[in-house]
Amino acid sequence: MNIRPLQDRIIVKRIEEETKTAGGLIIPDSAKEKPMMGMVIAAGNGKKTDDGKVLALDVKVGDKVLFGKYAGTEIKVDGQEYLMMREDDILGVVEK
């Protein structure tokens, strides 16, 4: 991908959830909700303060993050769908 987010923006690729329940039932596409978990693909340098200093981001490329249902803006690059959002839209980082 050849997009570099600016300032405190990040690009996230959604992580698809399981299509089967624990009991083995298959969930149809019409009943699925969009995943609220994703992988950080690219990140900007950080947010600029009023005095010109750059505050580093808390997330980095490769982090698995949680975000709100309506967070970010959907973009399509090279046939792939991504979300572009600000770091403030991220609710948390999933630790391994």
Coordinates of C-alpha atoms in Angstrom, one line a residue:
M1 CA 0.0 0.0 0.0
N2 CA 1.4 3.4 -0.9
I3 CA -0.6 5.7 1.5
R4 CA 1.1 7.5 4.3
P5 CA -1.4 8.9 6.9
L6 CA -0.7 12.4 8.2
Q7 CA -0.4 13.6 11.8
D8 CA -2.4 11.4 14.2
R9 CA -4.3 9.4 11.6
I10 CA -3.9 5.6 11.2
I11 CA -5.1 3.1 8.6
V12 CA -6.7 -0.1 9.9
K13 CA -7.7 -3.3 8.1
R14 CA -10.7 -4.9 9.7
I15 CA -10.2 -8.5 11.1
E16 CA -13.1 -10.7 10.0
E17 CA -14.8 -12.6 12.8
E18 CA -15.8 -16.3 12.7
T19 CA -18.7 -17.2 10.6
K20 CA -19.6 -20.2 12.8
T21 CA -21.0 -20.1 16.4
A22 CA -19.5 -22.3 19.1
G23 CA -22.4 -24.8 18.4
G24 CA -21.5 -25.1 14.8
L25 CA -24.2 -22.9 13.3
I26 CA -23.2 -20.8 10.3
I27 CA -24.0 -17.1 10.5
P28 CA -25.3 -15.7 7.2
D29 CA -23.8 -12.5 5.8
S30 CA -27.0 -10.6 6.3
A31 CA -26.9 -11.2 10.1
K32 CA -23.2 -10.2 10.5
E33 CA -22.2 -6.9 11.9
K34 CA -19.0 -5.2 10.8
P35 CA -16.0 -6.2 12.9
M36 CA -14.9 -3.7 15.5
M37 CA -11.4 -5.1 15.6
G38 CA -8.6 -4.5 13.2
M39 CA -4.8 -4.4 12.5
V40 CA -2.9 -1.2 12.1
I41 CA -1.5 -1.1 8.6
A42 CA 0.0 2.4 8.6
A43 CA 0.4 5.3 11.1
G44 CA 1.2 8.9 10.9
N45 CA 4.0 10.6 12.8
G46 CA 1.9 12.0 15.6
K47 CA -0.3 14.9 16.6
K48 CA 1.2 18.4 16.5
T49 CA 0.7 20.7 19.5
D50 CA 0.2 24.4 19.3
D51 CA 3.9 25.1 19.9
G52 CA 4.9 22.8 17.0
K53 CA 6.0 19.8 18.9
V54 CA 5.0 16.3 17.7
L55 CA 3.4 14.0 20.2
A56 CA 4.1 10.3 19.3
L57 CA 1.3 7.9 18.7
D58 CA 0.5 5.2 21.3
V59 CA -0.2 2.6 18.5
K60 CA 2.2 1.3 16.0
V61 CA 2.0 -0.8 12.8
G62 CA 1.0 -4.3 13.5
D63 CA -1.0 -3.6 16.7
K64 CA -4.5 -5.2 17.0
V65 CA -6.9 -2.5 18.0
L66 CA -10.6 -2.1 19.0
F67 CA -12.6 0.8 17.7
G68 CA -16.2 2.0 17.7
K69 CA -18.9 0.7 15.3
Y70 CA -19.0 4.0 13.4
A71 CA -15.4 5.1 13.8
G72 CA -13.3 6.2 10.8
T73 CA -13.8 6.6 7.1
E74 CA -13.9 3.7 4.8
I75 CA -11.4 3.9 1.9
K76 CA -10.6 1.5 -0.9
V77 CA -7.0 1.1 -2.1
D78 CA -5.9 -1.5 -4.7
G79 CA -9.2 -3.3 -4.3
Q80 CA -8.8 -3.7 -0.5
E81 CA -11.0 -2.0 2.0
Y82 CA -9.5 -0.1 4.9
L83 CA -10.5 2.4 7.6
M84 CA -8.8 5.7 8.1
M85 CA -9.3 7.1 11.6
R86 CA -7.7 9.3 14.2
E87 CA -5.9 7.8 17.1
D88 CA -8.7 9.2 19.3
D89 CA -11.2 6.8 17.7
I90 CA -9.3 3.8 19.0
L91 CA -10.7 2.3 22.2
G92 CA -7.8 0.0 23.1
V93 CA -5.0 -2.2 22.0
V94 CA -5.5 -6.0 22.2
E95 CA -2.5 -7.5 24.0
K96 CA -1.3 -11.0 23.2

